[in-house]
Every structure is written in C-alpha cells, then in structure tokens.
C-alpha cells in the first residue's frame, strides 16, 4: 500500500519532473537528448546478461574495474550499464565504447521498470553505491532478478533521511539479495534500515583497487613535460561557491610562486563557461583544455572543461584539492589523487567519504583546509618542500595498498548469484 501511494505521488509529479528536465536541458543541452529512454523506450539494451546501474560519473568510474573483470571472466554474457545523467553516459561511452550496452534508467514507476526488465532479462542486477529506488527493487524481486548493492555506502546524514521515510524504504532494503558494504559503521546503518545481516559483507571500497593505466600515465607525463618545471596544483570536482575560494588561493600563491599553474576542473559541464568567466574576472590568464592548447608560461590557469580526463589531469599535478568539500556537498573521491601519490587537501564537508578521509588524514596523506587562506597556506608549504610532498604522497599510496582487495570479494559475491 505504501509503495502504491509512492507510485501515485511520483506519477503526479511527472509534469514537474519533465519541466525540470527541460530546465536542465536549457543549461546543459545533452539533457534534451534520448528522452524516450527515461520511459524505458529505446537505448542499447542487451538481453540475458549482467546489468549494472551507475548513476553518474563517479559511480561509472568506480564500476569500471568490476565491469572489465566481469567481461573477462564471462565473455559469453552481455553487459548493459544504465545511468541517470548525460555526464555519466558520456563517461560510460568513453570507458567502454560499444563493448557494453547502455541506456538511461527510466523513472521509478512500476510499469517503466517492468518494461526495462522485460527487455534486459538480466541474470543479475548490480547497483553501484546507494542508488536505490523502491519500484526498481520491487520489480527486480517480482521478476526474480538477484540484486546486488556493490561498493555500498551510507553516510549518517543519508541514513537519517532514509529513517524519516522508513515506512517506504525498509521493504526496499530488505529485498536486496546481497550488499557489499564499504565499512562496519555503514553496515550497521544498512542493518537498521532493514538489510539482513546474513545478506551483507563488509568488503571495503573497490575505489582502493583503482590503478591508473600505463597509457594514462604516459599521456599525463607527455602533457606535463610541455609545461616545464613550474609548480602545478589541481582543484578537482569543484562546485558553485568553491571556485571563488580556489581562485583567491591561487592569487595568493602567485605572490610567492609566480610561475605556479592551477588546473581547475568544475564538477558539472554546464558550469564550464561560467567558471571560465570567473577566472577572467579574477584577472588570471587561462587556457581551456577543450580547445586543445597547452598552457603557455604566462598562463596561470588550465581550465579542465572536458569529460573523462580528471584522472589524467590529477597525474599532471603536484598537489590535489578535492572539491565538494568547502560547501556542504560531502566531498568527492579522495582515492584517485592518493593512488597517484599526490598530497590531498579537503574542505571540512567530507561526510560522503568519512572513513576514507579519516584513513588518509590519520596517515598524513590528507590535510583539512577551511577556506582560501587555508588552501594557500597548505599549498605554499607543500609546493616549496618536495620532501614533505613526497612523504604525504607515499602515505596515501600506503593507505591505498593496505586496503585493496574489495574488488575480488565483490566479484566472488556476484559469481555466487550468476
């Protein structure tokens, strides 16, 4: 009965959802394409294999090692990856090309999820992290599709939100066949929401199993070589309200290190142009990565306004600031720069990655900063002290190495359900 009320409410909201989609398409034209897939029509859906859902860019990148292993171990099983955003879709295409099927996940109405599952007929469904929808889970249970929640994470904040609608979500959590959870603290939160302890394993985060490819590192080395010996730092996945602070920190840094280069990578592509204007308004000379140019000695900012190149740009830097953390977004993946041996800076809002943040901070690999002044002070120390930089970078590499192995545990759990 509760899910029926949810479905009725969702149906009534469809006009508002479509208006929001139109608004997003106005800001980011990619949202105007492939609308039919949001109603389970069209898309490159491959039947009778493995279905993976990765909501957006971060989840797609996290899923990539798992998907590659599944392709290698089960070459006879087609794989289809669904997502929710154009940036996630572009990332999937960049990672896999035509090797996998791909479509948007439809809106969470029972007849739409049923239509998708009839087309997919998957032997197993794998949802990355915590992208759960009541009708999606219920229809998988109805169609007897085993459902795995992979690399599952649940912050205290998210758990409190779910508890407020426990009448709706507890049956959803209870219906999951297996949950591969990142930490013991998160396992307790999942258990309180209805996941059976026998259907859950603490595997750690598969993001620790991230290994940059030799080709990517070679590309980064070739790009960085063109810039000479200048100090380089990156501000990655920044949100509105952070770019101003990053640019102020860079202006202060330039007073001591006038040849320093900032690689600024906004989180969302619809902000690329507005951030470029902010850089110009700050009086800083910039080059845009999308235009294919290399920073001249006089350029002070490289704007990373492309998709799928973040890890490569990390590999070009000496120090990394991870965005979404100066504003209350909860931070982004700290393990990518750590796995590349970079000292990491984060703002105080890191609730999406609390356990990973604590591990890196405890090892001396990550430093918390509260504002532009904190960023500039930390940068001056690290960029002028190669020994301190290497010590922090090595500490991050050690944390990553010590926590690897989650991917193999996850794959073993998936194998049991195929």
CSV table of C-alpha atoms in Angstrom, one decimal:
chain,number,residue,atom,x,y,z
A,1,UNK,CA,0.0,0.0,0.0
A,2,UNK,CA,2.8,2.4,0.9
A,3,UNK,CA,4.6,1.8,-2.4
A,4,UNK,CA,1.3,2.3,-4.3
A,5,UNK,CA,1.0,5.8,-2.6
A,6,UNK,CA,4.6,6.5,-3.6
A,7,UNK,CA,3.9,5.5,-7.2
A,8,UNK,CA,0.7,7.7,-7.4
A,9,UNK,CA,2.7,10.6,-6.0
A,10,UNK,CA,5.5,10.0,-8.4
A,11,UNK,CA,3.1,9.8,-11.3
A,12,UNK,CA,1.5,13.2,-10.3
A,13,UNK,CA,5.0,14.7,-10.2
A,14,UNK,CA,5.9,13.6,-13.8
A,15,UNK,CA,4.9,17.0,-15.3
A,16,UNK,CA,7.2,18.8,-12.7
A,17,UNK,CA,10.0,16.3,-13.4
A,18,UNK,CA,9.7,17.0,-17.2
A,19,UNK,CA,9.7,20.7,-16.6
A,20,UNK,CA,12.9,20.3,-14.5
A,21,UNK,CA,14.4,18.2,-17.3
A,22,UNK,CA,13.6,21.0,-19.8
A,23,UNK,CA,15.3,23.5,-17.5
A,24,UNK,CA,18.3,21.3,-17.2
A,25,UNK,CA,18.4,20.8,-21.0
A,26,UNK,CA,18.4,24.6,-21.3
A,27,UNK,CA,21.5,24.8,-19.1
A,28,UNK,CA,23.1,21.6,-20.5
A,29,UNK,CA,21.8,20.6,-24.0
A,30,UNK,CA,22.7,16.9,-23.5
A,31,UNK,CA,19.6,16.6,-21.2
A,32,UNK,CA,17.5,17.3,-24.3
A,33,UNK,CA,18.5,14.0,-26.0
A,34,UNK,CA,17.3,10.5,-25.5
A,35,UNK,CA,14.2,11.3,-23.5
A,36,UNK,CA,12.5,8.1,-24.6
A,37,UNK,CA,15.0,6.1,-22.6
A,38,UNK,CA,13.7,7.7,-19.4
A,39,UNK,CA,10.4,6.0,-20.2
A,40,UNK,CA,12.2,2.6,-21.0
A,41,UNK,CA,11.9,3.1,-24.7
A,42,UNK,CA,15.0,2.6,-27.0
A,43,UNK,CA,18.5,2.5,-25.8
A,44,UNK,CA,21.2,-0.1,-26.4
A,45,UNK,CA,19.9,-2.9,-24.1
A,46,UNK,CA,21.5,-6.3,-24.3
A,47,UNK,CA,19.4,-9.2,-23.2
A,48,UNK,CA,20.2,-12.1,-20.9
A,49,UNK,CA,23.4,-10.9,-19.3
A,50,UNK,CA,24.6,-8.7,-16.5
A,51,UNK,CA,23.0,-5.3,-15.7
A,52,UNK,CA,25.0,-2.6,-13.9
A,53,UNK,CA,23.5,0.7,-12.8
A,54,UNK,CA,25.9,3.5,-12.1
A,55,UNK,CA,24.0,6.8,-11.6
A,56,UNK,CA,26.7,9.2,-12.8
A,57,UNK,CA,30.4,9.9,-13.5
A,58,UNK,CA,31.8,8.8,-10.1
A,59,UNK,CA,29.9,5.6,-10.0
A,60,UNK,CA,30.8,4.8,-13.6
A,61,UNK,CA,34.5,5.2,-12.9
A,62,UNK,CA,34.2,3.1,-9.7
A,63,UNK,CA,32.4,0.4,-11.6
A,64,UNK,CA,34.9,0.2,-14.5
A,65,UNK,CA,37.4,-2.3,-12.9
A,66,UNK,CA,34.4,-4.5,-11.9
A,67,UNK,CA,32.9,-4.4,-15.3
A,68,UNK,CA,36.2,-5.2,-17.0
A,69,UNK,CA,36.8,-8.2,-14.8
A,70,UNK,CA,33.2,-9.4,-15.5
A,71,UNK,CA,33.8,-9.1,-19.2
A,72,UNK,CA,37.0,-11.1,-18.9
A,73,UNK,CA,35.5,-13.8,-16.7
A,74,UNK,CA,32.2,-14.1,-18.6
A,75,UNK,CA,32.8,-13.2,-22.2
A,76,UNK,CA,29.6,-15.0,-23.1
A,77,UNK,CA,27.4,-12.7,-21.0
A,78,UNK,CA,26.5,-9.3,-22.5
A,79,UNK,CA,26.7,-6.4,-20.1
A,80,UNK,CA,24.4,-3.4,-20.1
A,81,UNK,CA,25.1,-0.3,-18.0
A,82,UNK,CA,22.4,2.2,-17.1
A,83,UNK,CA,22.9,5.7,-15.7
A,84,UNK,CA,20.9,8.8,-14.9
A,85,UNK,CA,23.0,11.8,-16.3
A,86,UNK,CA,24.5,12.8,-19.6
A,87,UNK,CA,27.9,13.2,-18.0
A,88,UNK,CA,27.6,9.6,-16.7
A,89,UNK,CA,26.5,8.4,-20.1
A,90,UNK,CA,29.5,10.1,-21.8
A,91,UNK,CA,31.8,8.6,-19.2
A,92,UNK,CA,30.4,5.1,-19.9
A,93,UNK,CA,30.9,5.6,-23.7
A,94,UNK,CA,34.4,6.8,-23.1
A,95,UNK,CA,35.3,3.9,-20.9
A,96,UNK,CA,33.7,1.1,-22.9
A,97,UNK,CA,32.7,2.3,-26.3
A,98,UNK,CA,30.4,-0.3,-27.9
A,99,UNK,CA,31.7,-3.2,-25.7
A,100,UNK,CA,28.7,-2.8,-23.4
A,101,UNK,CA,25.0,-1.9,-23.9
A,102,UNK,CA,24.0,1.4,-22.5
A,103,UNK,CA,20.7,3.3,-21.7
A,104,UNK,CA,19.3,5.7,-19.2
A,105,UNK,CA,17.5,4.2,-16.2
A,106,UNK,CA,13.7,5.0,-16.5
A,107,UNK,CA,11.8,7.0,-14.0
A,108,UNK,CA,10.8,4.9,-10.9
A,109,UNK,CA,7.3,3.8,-11.9
A,110,UNK,CA,6.5,0.1,-11.7
A,111,UNK,CA,5.4,-0.2,-15.4
A,112,UNK,CA,8.5,1.5,-16.6
A,113,UNK,CA,10.9,-0.6,-14.5
A,114,UNK,CA,8.9,-3.7,-15.6
A,115,UNK,CA,9.4,-2.7,-19.2
A,116,UNK,CA,13.1,-2.3,-18.8
A,117,UNK,CA,13.5,-5.6,-17.0
A,118,UNK,CA,11.5,-7.4,-19.7
A,119,UNK,CA,14.0,-6.0,-22.3
A,120,UNK,CA,17.0,-6.8,-20.2
A,121,UNK,CA,16.1,-10.2,-18.7
A,122,UNK,CA,19.3,-10.0,-16.6
A,123,UNK,CA,20.8,-12.9,-14.7
A,124,UNK,CA,21.9,-10.4,-12.0
A,125,UNK,CA,21.5,-6.7,-11.4
A,126,UNK,CA,24.3,-4.7,-9.8
A,127,UNK,CA,23.6,-1.3,-8.4
A,128,UNK,CA,26.6,0.9,-7.5
A,129,UNK,CA,26.8,2.5,-4.1
A,130,UNK,CA,23.3,3.6,-2.9
A,131,UNK,CA,21.2,4.4,-6.0
A,132,UNK,CA,18.1,2.6,-4.8
A,133,UNK,CA,14.5,3.2,-5.9
A,134,UNK,CA,11.5,1.4,-4.3
A,135,UNK,CA,9.8,0.3,-7.5
A,136,UNK,CA,13.1,-0.7,-9.2
A,137,UNK,CA,13.9,-3.0,-6.3
A,138,UNK,CA,10.4,-4.4,-6.0
A,139,UNK,CA,10.2,-5.1,-9.7
A,140,UNK,CA,13.5,-7.0,-9.6
A,141,UNK,CA,12.2,-9.0,-6.7
A,142,UNK,CA,9.0,-9.7,-8.7
A,143,UNK,CA,11.0,-10.8,-11.8
A,144,UNK,CA,13.3,-12.9,-9.6
A,145,UNK,CA,16.4,-10.9,-10.6
A,146,UNK,CA,19.1,-11.2,-7.9
A,147,UNK,CA,20.0,-7.7,-6.9
A,148,UNK,CA,23.5,-6.8,-5.6
A,149,UNK,CA,24.3,-3.4,-4.0
A,150,UNK,CA,28.0,-3.0,-4.8
A,151,UNK,CA,30.5,-0.8,-3.1
A,152,UNK,CA,27.6,0.3,-0.8
A,153,UNK,CA,28.0,3.4,1.2
A,154,UNK,CA,25.6,5.2,3.6
A,155,UNK,CA,26.5,8.3,5.5
A,156,UNK,CA,24.9,9.2,8.8
A,157,UNK,CA,23.2,12.1,7.0
A,158,UNK,CA,21.7,9.8,4.3
A,159,UNK,CA,20.7,7.2,6.9
A,160,UNK,CA,18.8,9.8,8.9
A,161,UNK,CA,17.0,10.8,5.7
A,162,UNK,CA,16.0,7.2,5.0
A,163,UNK,CA,14.8,6.7,8.5
A,164,UNK,CA,12.3,9.6,8.0
A,165,UNK,CA,10.6,7.5,5.3
A,166,UNK,CA,11.3,4.1,6.8
A,167,UNK,CA,7.7,3.0,6.0
A,168,UNK,CA,8.7,3.2,2.4
A,169,UNK,CA,12.4,2.1,2.3
A,170,UNK,CA,12.6,-0.7,4.8
A,171,UNK,CA,10.9,-3.2,2.4
A,172,UNK,CA,13.3,-2.0,-0.3
A,173,UNK,CA,16.4,-2.6,1.8
A,174,UNK,CA,15.1,-5.9,3.0
A,175,UNK,CA,14.6,-7.1,-0.6
A,176,UNK,CA,18.3,-6.8,-1.6
A,177,UNK,CA,19.9,-10.1,-2.2
A,178,UNK,CA,23.4,-9.1,-1.2
A,179,UNK,CA,25.1,-5.9,0.0
A,180,UNK,CA,28.9,-5.4,-0.4
A,181,UNK,CA,29.4,-2.6,2.1
A,182,UNK,CA,32.4,-0.4,2.5
A,183,UNK,CA,32.7,-0.2,6.3
A,184,UNK,CA,31.4,-1.7,9.5
A,185,UNK,CA,29.8,1.6,10.5
A,186,UNK,CA,27.9,1.7,7.3
A,187,UNK,CA,26.9,-2.0,7.7
A,188,UNK,CA,25.2,-1.0,11.0
A,189,UNK,CA,23.3,1.8,9.2
A,190,UNK,CA,22.1,-0.6,6.5
A,191,UNK,CA,21.1,-3.2,9.1
A,192,UNK,CA,19.0,-0.5,10.9
A,193,UNK,CA,17.2,0.1,7.6
A,194,UNK,CA,16.2,-3.5,7.0
A,195,UNK,CA,19.1,-5.3,5.3
A,196,UNK,CA,19.5,-8.8,6.8
A,197,UNK,CA,23.0,-9.2,8.3
A,198,UNK,CA,23.3,-12.6,6.5
A,199,UNK,CA,22.9,-10.8,3.2
A,200,UNK,CA,25.7,-8.3,3.8
A,201,UNK,CA,29.5,-8.4,3.8
A,202,UNK,CA,32.0,-5.7,4.7
A,203,UNK,CA,34.3,-5.8,1.7
A,204,UNK,CA,35.9,-2.3,1.9
A,205,UNK,CA,35.7,0.1,-1.0
A,206,UNK,CA,36.6,-1.0,-4.5
A,207,UNK,CA,37.9,2.5,-5.1
A,208,UNK,CA,41.0,1.3,-3.3
A,209,UNK,CA,41.6,-1.1,-6.2
A,210,UNK,CA,41.9,1.8,-8.6
A,211,UNK,CA,45.0,1.5,-10.7
A,212,UNK,CA,45.8,4.2,-13.3
A,213,UNK,CA,46.7,2.6,-16.7
A,214,UNK,CA,50.2,2.9,-18.2
A,215,UNK,CA,48.7,4.7,-21.2
A,216,UNK,CA,47.1,7.3,-19.0
A,217,UNK,CA,50.3,8.0,-17.0
A,218,UNK,CA,52.2,8.3,-20.3
A,219,UNK,CA,49.7,10.8,-21.6
A,220,UNK,CA,50.0,12.8,-18.4
A,221,UNK,CA,53.8,12.7,-18.5
A,222,UNK,CA,53.8,14.0,-22.1
A,223,UNK,CA,51.4,16.8,-21.3
A,224,UNK,CA,53.2,17.9,-18.1
A,225,UNK,CA,56.6,17.8,-19.9
A,226,UNK,CA,55.4,20.7,-22.1
A,227,UNK,CA,54.9,22.9,-19.1
A,228,UNK,CA,58.5,22.9,-17.8
A,229,UNK,CA,59.4,22.8,-14.1
A,230,UNK,CA,56.7,25.1,-12.8
A,231,UNK,CA,54.7,24.0,-9.7
A,232,UNK,CA,51.2,22.6,-10.5
A,233,UNK,CA,48.2,22.1,-8.3
A,234,UNK,CA,44.7,20.9,-9.2
A,235,UNK,CA,41.3,21.8,-7.8
A,236,UNK,CA,39.1,19.0,-8.9
A,237,UNK,CA,35.3,18.5,-9.0
A,238,UNK,CA,34.6,22.0,-7.7
A,239,UNK,CA,31.1,23.2,-7.0
A,240,UNK,CA,29.5,26.6,-7.1
A,241,UNK,CA,30.8,28.6,-4.1
A,242,UNK,CA,34.2,26.9,-4.2
A,243,UNK,CA,35.8,28.3,-7.4
A,244,UNK,CA,36.0,31.8,-5.9
A,245,UNK,CA,37.9,30.5,-3.0
A,246,UNK,CA,40.2,28.4,-5.2
A,247,UNK,CA,41.0,31.4,-7.4
A,248,UNK,CA,41.7,33.6,-4.3
A,249,UNK,CA,44.0,31.0,-3.0
A,250,UNK,CA,45.8,30.8,-6.4
A,251,UNK,CA,46.2,34.6,-6.4
A,252,UNK,CA,47.9,34.5,-3.0
A,253,UNK,CA,50.1,31.6,-4.2
A,254,UNK,CA,51.2,33.5,-7.2
A,255,UNK,CA,52.7,36.3,-5.0
A,256,UNK,CA,55.3,33.8,-3.8
A,257,UNK,CA,55.4,31.3,-6.7
A,258,UNK,CA,54.7,33.5,-9.8
A,259,UNK,CA,55.0,30.6,-12.2
A,260,UNK,CA,52.5,28.3,-10.4
A,261,UNK,CA,49.8,26.7,-12.5
A,262,UNK,CA,46.3,25.9,-11.3
A,263,UNK,CA,44.3,23.1,-13.1
A,264,UNK,CA,40.7,24.0,-12.3
A,265,UNK,CA,38.1,21.2,-13.0
A,266,UNK,CA,34.5,22.1,-12.3
A,267,UNK,CA,32.3,19.1,-11.4
A,268,UNK,CA,29.4,19.9,-13.8
A,269,UNK,CA,29.9,20.7,-17.5
A,270,UNK,CA,27.1,23.3,-17.5
A,271,UNK,CA,29.3,25.4,-15.3
A,272,UNK,CA,32.4,25.4,-17.6
A,273,UNK,CA,31.6,28.7,-19.3
A,274,UNK,CA,30.6,30.5,-16.1
A,275,UNK,CA,33.8,29.3,-14.3
A,276,UNK,CA,35.9,30.5,-17.3
A,277,UNK,CA,34.3,33.9,-16.8
A,278,UNK,CA,35.2,33.8,-13.1
A,279,UNK,CA,38.8,33.1,-14.0
A,280,UNK,CA,38.9,36.1,-16.4
A,281,UNK,CA,37.1,38.3,-13.8
A,282,UNK,CA,39.8,37.4,-11.3
A,283,UNK,CA,42.4,38.8,-13.7
A,284,UNK,CA,44.1,35.4,-14.3
A,285,UNK,CA,45.3,34.3,-17.7
A,286,UNK,CA,43.8,30.9,-18.7
A,287,UNK,CA,43.8,28.3,-21.4
A,288,UNK,CA,40.8,25.9,-21.9
A,289,UNK,CA,41.6,22.2,-22.2
A,290,UNK,CA,38.7,21.7,-24.6
A,291,UNK,CA,40.4,24.0,-27.1
A,292,UNK,CA,43.4,21.6,-27.2
A,293,UNK,CA,46.0,24.2,-26.2
A,294,UNK,CA,48.9,23.7,-23.8
A,295,UNK,CA,49.4,26.4,-21.1
A,296,UNK,CA,51.9,29.0,-22.1
A,297,UNK,CA,54.5,30.1,-19.5
A,298,UNK,CA,52.3,33.2,-19.0
A,299,UNK,CA,49.1,31.2,-18.4
A,300,UNK,CA,48.1,30.9,-14.8
A,301,UNK,CA,45.1,28.6,-15.0
A,302,UNK,CA,44.3,25.5,-17.1
A,303,UNK,CA,40.5,25.0,-17.2
A,304,UNK,CA,39.7,21.3,-17.3
A,305,UNK,CA,36.5,21.7,-19.3
A,306,UNK,CA,36.5,18.2,-20.8
A,307,UNK,CA,34.9,15.0,-19.7
A,308,UNK,CA,36.7,11.8,-18.8
A,309,UNK,CA,40.1,13.4,-18.2
A,310,UNK,CA,40.1,14.1,-14.5
A,311,UNK,CA,42.5,11.2,-13.5
A,312,UNK,CA,44.9,12.2,-16.3
A,313,UNK,CA,44.8,15.8,-15.1
A,314,UNK,CA,45.4,14.6,-11.5
A,315,UNK,CA,48.5,12.8,-12.8
A,316,UNK,CA,49.8,16.2,-14.1
A,317,UNK,CA,49.7,17.8,-10.7
A,318,UNK,CA,51.9,18.0,-7.6
A,319,UNK,CA,49.1,18.6,-5.1
A,320,UNK,CA,45.4,18.0,-5.3
A,321,UNK,CA,42.4,19.8,-3.7
A,322,UNK,CA,39.2,17.7,-3.9
A,323,UNK,CA,36.1,19.8,-4.2
A,324,UNK,CA,32.5,19.4,-3.0
A,325,UNK,CA,34.1,19.9,0.5
A,326,UNK,CA,34.3,23.6,1.1
A,327,UNK,CA,30.5,23.7,0.5
A,328,UNK,CA,28.2,21.1,2.2
A,329,UNK,CA,28.2,18.6,-0.7
A,330,UNK,CA,30.1,15.9,1.2
A,331,UNK,CA,33.3,15.7,-0.9
A,332,UNK,CA,34.3,13.5,-3.8
A,333,UNK,CA,36.7,10.6,-4.3
A,334,UNK,CA,39.9,11.2,-2.4
A,335,UNK,CA,41.5,7.9,-3.5
A,336,UNK,CA,42.2,8.8,-7.1
A,337,UNK,CA,44.8,11.5,-6.2
A,338,UNK,CA,46.0,9.4,-3.3
A,339,UNK,CA,46.6,6.4,-5.7
A,340,UNK,CA,48.7,8.7,-7.8
A,341,UNK,CA,50.9,9.7,-4.9
A,342,UNK,CA,49.6,13.2,-4.5
A,343,UNK,CA,49.2,15.0,-1.2
A,344,UNK,CA,45.5,15.7,-0.8
A,345,UNK,CA,43.6,18.8,0.5
A,346,UNK,CA,40.0,18.7,1.5
A,347,UNK,CA,37.5,21.2,2.9
A,348,UNK,CA,35.6,20.3,6.2
A,349,UNK,CA,32.5,18.8,4.5
A,350,UNK,CA,33.5,15.3,3.7
A,351,UNK,CA,30.6,13.2,5.0
A,352,UNK,CA,30.3,11.2,1.8
A,353,UNK,CA,33.7,9.7,2.4
A,354,UNK,CA,34.2,9.9,6.1
A,355,UNK,CA,36.0,6.6,6.6
A,356,UNK,CA,38.3,7.1,3.6
A,357,UNK,CA,39.0,10.7,4.7
A,358,UNK,CA,39.9,9.6,8.2
A,359,UNK,CA,42.3,6.9,7.0
A,360,UNK,CA,44.1,9.3,4.7
A,361,UNK,CA,44.1,12.1,7.3
A,362,UNK,CA,45.4,9.7,10.0
A,363,UNK,CA,48.3,8.6,7.8
A,364,UNK,CA,49.3,12.2,7.0
A,365,UNK,CA,48.2,11.9,3.4
A,366,UNK,CA,45.3,14.4,3.6
A,367,UNK,CA,45.1,17.8,5.2
A,368,UNK,CA,41.9,19.7,6.0
A,369,UNK,CA,41.5,23.3,5.0
A,370,UNK,CA,38.6,25.6,5.8
A,371,UNK,CA,38.9,28.4,3.2
A,372,UNK,CA,41.0,30.1,0.6
A,373,UNK,CA,43.6,31.1,3.2
A,374,UNK,CA,43.9,27.5,4.4
A,375,UNK,CA,44.3,26.3,0.9
A,376,UNK,CA,47.0,28.9,0.0
A,377,UNK,CA,49.0,28.2,3.2
A,378,UNK,CA,48.9,24.4,2.7
A,379,UNK,CA,49.9,24.8,-1.0
A,380,UNK,CA,52.9,27.1,-0.1
A,381,UNK,CA,54.2,24.6,2.4
A,382,UNK,CA,53.8,21.6,0.1
A,383,UNK,CA,54.9,23.2,-3.2
A,384,UNK,CA,58.1,24.6,-1.6
A,385,UNK,CA,59.0,21.3,0.2
A,386,UNK,CA,59.5,18.3,-2.1
A,387,UNK,CA,60.3,16.1,0.9
A,388,UNK,CA,57.0,16.9,2.7
A,389,UNK,CA,55.2,16.4,-0.6
A,390,UNK,CA,56.7,13.0,-1.1
A,391,UNK,CA,56.1,12.0,2.5
A,392,UNK,CA,52.4,12.8,2.2
A,393,UNK,CA,52.1,11.2,-1.2
A,394,UNK,CA,53.8,8.0,-0.1
A,395,UNK,CA,51.5,7.9,2.9
A,396,UNK,CA,48.5,8.0,0.6
A,397,UNK,CA,49.9,5.2,-1.6
A,398,UNK,CA,50.4,3.1,1.5
A,399,UNK,CA,46.8,3.6,2.6
A,400,UNK,CA,45.6,2.6,-0.8
A,401,UNK,CA,47.8,-0.5,-1.0
A,402,UNK,CA,46.8,-1.6,2.5
A,403,UNK,CA,43.1,-1.5,1.8
A,404,UNK,CA,43.0,-3.2,-1.6
A,405,UNK,CA,41.1,-6.5,-2.2
A,406,UNK,CA,37.5,-5.3,-2.1
A,407,UNK,CA,37.1,-5.9,-5.8
A,408,UNK,CA,37.9,-9.6,-5.6
A,409,UNK,CA,35.4,-10.1,-2.7
A,410,UNK,CA,32.8,-8.2,-4.6
A,411,UNK,CA,33.3,-10.4,-7.7
A,412,UNK,CA,33.1,-13.6,-5.7
A,413,UNK,CA,29.8,-12.4,-4.3
A,414,UNK,CA,28.5,-11.6,-7.8
A,415,UNK,CA,29.7,-15.0,-9.1
A,416,UNK,CA,27.5,-16.8,-6.5
A,417,UNK,CA,24.4,-15.0,-7.8
A,418,UNK,CA,25.0,-15.5,-11.6
